[in-house]
Amino acid sequence: VQLQASGGGLVQPGGSLRLSCAASGSIFSINVMGWYRQAPGNQRELVARITSGGSTNYADSVKGRFTISRDNAKNTVYLQMNSLKPEDTAVYYCNADLLDQLTRSRHEYWGQGTEVTVSS
C-alpha cells in the first residue's frame, strides 16, 4: 500500500492550499484517513481525521479554517486549508487505517509528507 500526498507549497498568510492524498495497493477498505503535521522541533500532531462514514474531528488550532473530506471511490483524502497562518508551517503527512485486501488484517500507513510554508 502506498499513500501519495501532494499540494504543499509556499503561501502568504491568509492564503489557501489544498492537500490531496491517494491510497493505492492491496486495500479492502479504509476506515479512517487523516492529516498530521510536524513543525521543526515539534512532535507530530493530528490536524484532522475523517471516517468512512464522514465523521470528522479537528485540532482546535485549525477548526473553522481547515476542512477535511474524502472520496471513498478513489481512496483519496483532501485537506482544504484557508486563512493560513505562519504557525501552520509544517510537513503534512497523510495517514490511513485500513484493511488489507487479501488478509483482511488491519494496518496503518503513512504518506511521504508534503511541506507547507506560510510566509510573507
PDB file of C-alpha atoms in Angstrom:
ATOM      1  CA  VAL A   1       0.000   0.000   0.000  1.00  0.00           C
ATOM      2  CA  GLN A   2       1.208   3.484  -0.861  1.00  0.00           C
ATOM      3  CA  LEU A   3      -0.076   6.887   0.167  1.00  0.00           C
ATOM      4  CA  GLN A   4       0.875   9.654  -2.246  1.00  0.00           C
ATOM      5  CA  ALA A   5       0.448  13.167  -0.905  1.00  0.00           C
ATOM      6  CA  SER A   6       0.543  16.352  -2.942  1.00  0.00           C
ATOM      7  CA  GLY A   7      -0.448  20.001  -2.855  1.00  0.00           C
ATOM      8  CA  GLY A   8       2.014  21.598  -0.471  1.00  0.00           C
ATOM      9  CA  GLY A   9       3.909  24.761  -1.197  1.00  0.00           C
ATOM     10  CA  LEU A  10       4.632  28.326  -0.206  1.00  0.00           C
ATOM     11  CA  VAL A  11       1.695  30.618   0.513  1.00  0.00           C
ATOM     12  CA  GLN A  12       1.258  34.027   2.089  1.00  0.00           C
ATOM     13  CA  PRO A  13      -0.558  34.450   5.395  1.00  0.00           C
ATOM     14  CA  GLY A  14      -4.292  34.446   4.793  1.00  0.00           C
ATOM     15  CA  GLY A  15      -3.930  32.306   1.704  1.00  0.00           C
ATOM     16  CA  SER A  16      -5.240  28.848   0.896  1.00  0.00           C
ATOM     17  CA  LEU A  17      -3.893  25.472  -0.122  1.00  0.00           C
ATOM     18  CA  ARG A  18      -5.499  22.136  -0.852  1.00  0.00           C
ATOM     19  CA  LEU A  19      -3.688  18.922   0.006  1.00  0.00           C
ATOM     20  CA  SER A  20      -4.550  15.573  -1.552  1.00  0.00           C
ATOM     21  CA  CYS A  21      -3.533  12.058  -0.600  1.00  0.00           C
ATOM     22  CA  ALA A  22      -4.358   8.978  -2.658  1.00  0.00           C
ATOM     23  CA  ALA A  23      -4.022   5.464  -1.289  1.00  0.00           C
ATOM     24  CA  SER A  24      -3.275   2.594  -3.646  1.00  0.00           C
ATOM     25  CA  GLY A  25      -2.408  -1.079  -3.432  1.00  0.00           C
ATOM     26  CA  SER A  26      -3.902  -4.044  -1.635  1.00  0.00           C
ATOM     27  CA  ILE A  27      -6.833  -2.281   0.022  1.00  0.00           C
ATOM     28  CA  PHE A  28     -10.127  -3.848   1.048  1.00  0.00           C
ATOM     29  CA  SER A  29     -11.454  -0.837   2.892  1.00  0.00           C
ATOM     30  CA  ILE A  30     -10.194   2.281   4.619  1.00  0.00           C
ATOM     31  CA  ASN A  31     -11.726   3.101   7.981  1.00  0.00           C
ATOM     32  CA  VAL A  32     -10.056   6.370   8.918  1.00  0.00           C
ATOM     33  CA  MET A  33      -7.985   8.771   6.874  1.00  0.00           C
ATOM     34  CA  GLY A  34      -6.268  11.739   8.384  1.00  0.00           C
ATOM     35  CA  TRP A  35      -3.739  14.505   8.184  1.00  0.00           C
ATOM     36  CA  TYR A  36      -0.992  15.115  10.699  1.00  0.00           C
ATOM     37  CA  ARG A  37       1.722  17.728  10.731  1.00  0.00           C
ATOM     38  CA  GLN A  38       5.146  18.186  12.214  1.00  0.00           C
ATOM     39  CA  ALA A  39       6.877  21.511  12.561  1.00  0.00           C
ATOM     40  CA  PRO A  40      10.632  21.718  13.197  1.00  0.00           C
ATOM     41  CA  GLY A  41      11.394  20.853  16.800  1.00  0.00           C
ATOM     42  CA  ASN A  42       7.848  19.714  17.487  1.00  0.00           C
ATOM     43  CA  GLN A  43       6.141  16.366  17.738  1.00  0.00           C
ATOM     44  CA  ARG A  44       3.813  15.163  15.013  1.00  0.00           C
ATOM     45  CA  GLU A  45       0.260  16.232  15.795  1.00  0.00           C
ATOM     46  CA  LEU A  46      -3.177  15.440  14.481  1.00  0.00           C
ATOM     47  CA  VAL A  47      -4.674  18.075  12.198  1.00  0.00           C
ATOM     48  CA  ALA A  48      -7.887  16.376  11.103  1.00  0.00           C
ATOM     49  CA  ARG A  49      -9.311  12.937  10.527  1.00  0.00           C
ATOM     50  CA  ILE A  50     -12.367  11.514   8.782  1.00  0.00           C
ATOM     51  CA  THR A  51     -14.063   8.138   8.968  1.00  0.00           C
ATOM     52  CA  SER A  52     -15.506   6.190   6.054  1.00  0.00           C
ATOM     53  CA  GLY A  53     -18.919   7.418   7.131  1.00  0.00           C
ATOM     54  CA  GLY A  54     -17.854  11.043   7.016  1.00  0.00           C
ATOM     55  CA  SER A  55     -17.438  11.801  10.705  1.00  0.00           C
ATOM     56  CA  THR A  56     -14.699  14.319  11.287  1.00  0.00           C
ATOM     57  CA  ASN A  57     -12.653  15.793  14.049  1.00  0.00           C
ATOM     58  CA  TYR A  58     -10.147  18.626  14.017  1.00  0.00           C
ATOM     59  CA  ALA A  59      -7.387  20.062  16.122  1.00  0.00           C
ATOM     60  CA  ASP A  60      -8.621  23.152  17.944  1.00  0.00           C
ATOM     61  CA  SER A  61      -5.989  25.249  16.192  1.00  0.00           C
ATOM     62  CA  VAL A  62      -7.488  24.610  12.740  1.00  0.00           C
ATOM     63  CA  LYS A  63     -11.226  24.500  13.457  1.00  0.00           C
ATOM     64  CA  GLY A  64     -13.113  26.861  11.216  1.00  0.00           C
ATOM     65  CA  ARG A  65     -10.179  27.223   8.831  1.00  0.00           C
ATOM     66  CA  PHE A  66      -9.438  23.700   7.575  1.00  0.00           C
ATOM     67  CA  THR A  67     -11.853  21.195   6.055  1.00  0.00           C
ATOM     68  CA  ILE A  68     -11.136  17.513   5.586  1.00  0.00           C
ATOM     69  CA  SER A  69     -13.031  15.445   3.035  1.00  0.00           C
ATOM     70  CA  ARG A  70     -12.632  12.146   1.245  1.00  0.00           C
ATOM     71  CA  ASP A  71     -13.646  10.324  -1.903  1.00  0.00           C
ATOM     72  CA  ASN A  72     -14.133   6.701  -0.896  1.00  0.00           C
ATOM     73  CA  ALA A  73     -14.322   5.515  -4.509  1.00  0.00           C
ATOM     74  CA  LYS A  74     -10.874   6.975  -5.145  1.00  0.00           C
ATOM     75  CA  ASN A  75      -9.388   6.150  -1.725  1.00  0.00           C
ATOM     76  CA  THR A  76      -8.394   9.789  -1.532  1.00  0.00           C
ATOM     77  CA  VAL A  77      -8.465  12.291   1.303  1.00  0.00           C
ATOM     78  CA  TYR A  78      -8.293  16.063   0.939  1.00  0.00           C
ATOM     79  CA  LEU A  79      -7.449  18.917   3.274  1.00  0.00           C
ATOM     80  CA  GLN A  80      -8.667  22.361   2.293  1.00  0.00           C
ATOM     81  CA  MET A  81      -6.681  24.910   4.263  1.00  0.00           C
ATOM     82  CA  ASN A  82      -7.933  28.500   4.366  1.00  0.00           C
ATOM     83  CA  SER A  83      -6.817  31.565   6.294  1.00  0.00           C
ATOM     84  CA  LEU A  84      -3.389  30.069   6.686  1.00  0.00           C
ATOM     85  CA  LYS A  85      -1.117  31.378   9.421  1.00  0.00           C
ATOM     86  CA  PRO A  86       2.663  31.208   9.808  1.00  0.00           C
ATOM     87  CA  GLU A  87       2.152  28.743  12.644  1.00  0.00           C
ATOM     88  CA  ASP A  88       0.611  26.311  10.154  1.00  0.00           C
ATOM     89  CA  THR A  89       4.051  25.898   8.602  1.00  0.00           C
ATOM     90  CA  ALA A  90       4.991  22.218   8.836  1.00  0.00           C
ATOM     91  CA  VAL A  91       5.399  18.994   6.930  1.00  0.00           C
ATOM     92  CA  TYR A  92       1.941  17.491   6.494  1.00  0.00           C
ATOM     93  CA  TYR A  93       1.556  13.718   6.495  1.00  0.00           C
ATOM     94  CA  CYS A  94      -1.477  11.723   5.458  1.00  0.00           C
ATOM     95  CA  ASN A  95      -2.447   8.591   7.321  1.00  0.00           C
ATOM     96  CA  ALA A  96      -4.746   5.683   6.603  1.00  0.00           C
ATOM     97  CA  ASP A  97      -6.137   2.982   8.883  1.00  0.00           C
ATOM     98  CA  LEU A  98      -7.215   0.204   6.530  1.00  0.00           C
ATOM     99  CA  LEU A  99      -7.957  -3.470   5.955  1.00  0.00           C
ATOM    100  CA  ASP A 100      -5.695  -5.417   3.624  1.00  0.00           C
ATOM    101  CA  GLN A 101      -7.426  -6.800   0.524  1.00  0.00           C
ATOM    102  CA  LEU A 102      -6.035 -10.330   0.860  1.00  0.00           C
ATOM    103  CA  THR A 103      -5.772 -10.937   4.588  1.00  0.00           C
ATOM    104  CA  ARG A 104      -8.404  -8.514   5.933  1.00  0.00           C
ATOM    105  CA  SER A 105      -5.846  -7.605   8.578  1.00  0.00           C
ATOM    106  CA  ARG A 106      -5.744  -4.045   9.878  1.00  0.00           C
ATOM    107  CA  HIS A 107      -2.793  -1.814   9.085  1.00  0.00           C
ATOM    108  CA  GLU A 108      -1.783   1.802   9.427  1.00  0.00           C
ATOM    109  CA  TYR A 109       0.136   3.579   6.680  1.00  0.00           C
ATOM    110  CA  TRP A 110       1.762   6.983   6.306  1.00  0.00           C
ATOM    111  CA  GLY A 111       2.389   9.113   3.263  1.00  0.00           C
ATOM    112  CA  GLN A 112       5.736  10.678   2.488  1.00  0.00           C
ATOM    113  CA  GLY A 113       4.852  14.170   3.675  1.00  0.00           C
ATOM    114  CA  THR A 114       4.282  17.403   1.830  1.00  0.00           C
ATOM    115  CA  GLU A 115       5.741  20.684   3.020  1.00  0.00           C
ATOM    116  CA  VAL A 116       3.581  23.707   3.708  1.00  0.00           C
ATOM    117  CA  THR A 117       5.241  27.059   4.315  1.00  0.00           C
ATOM    118  CA  VAL A 118       3.202  30.107   5.273  1.00  0.00           C
ATOM    119  CA  SER A 119       5.287  33.232   4.970  1.00  0.00           C
ATOM    120  CA  SER A 120       5.217  36.709   3.501  1.00  0.00           C
TER     121      SER A 120
END
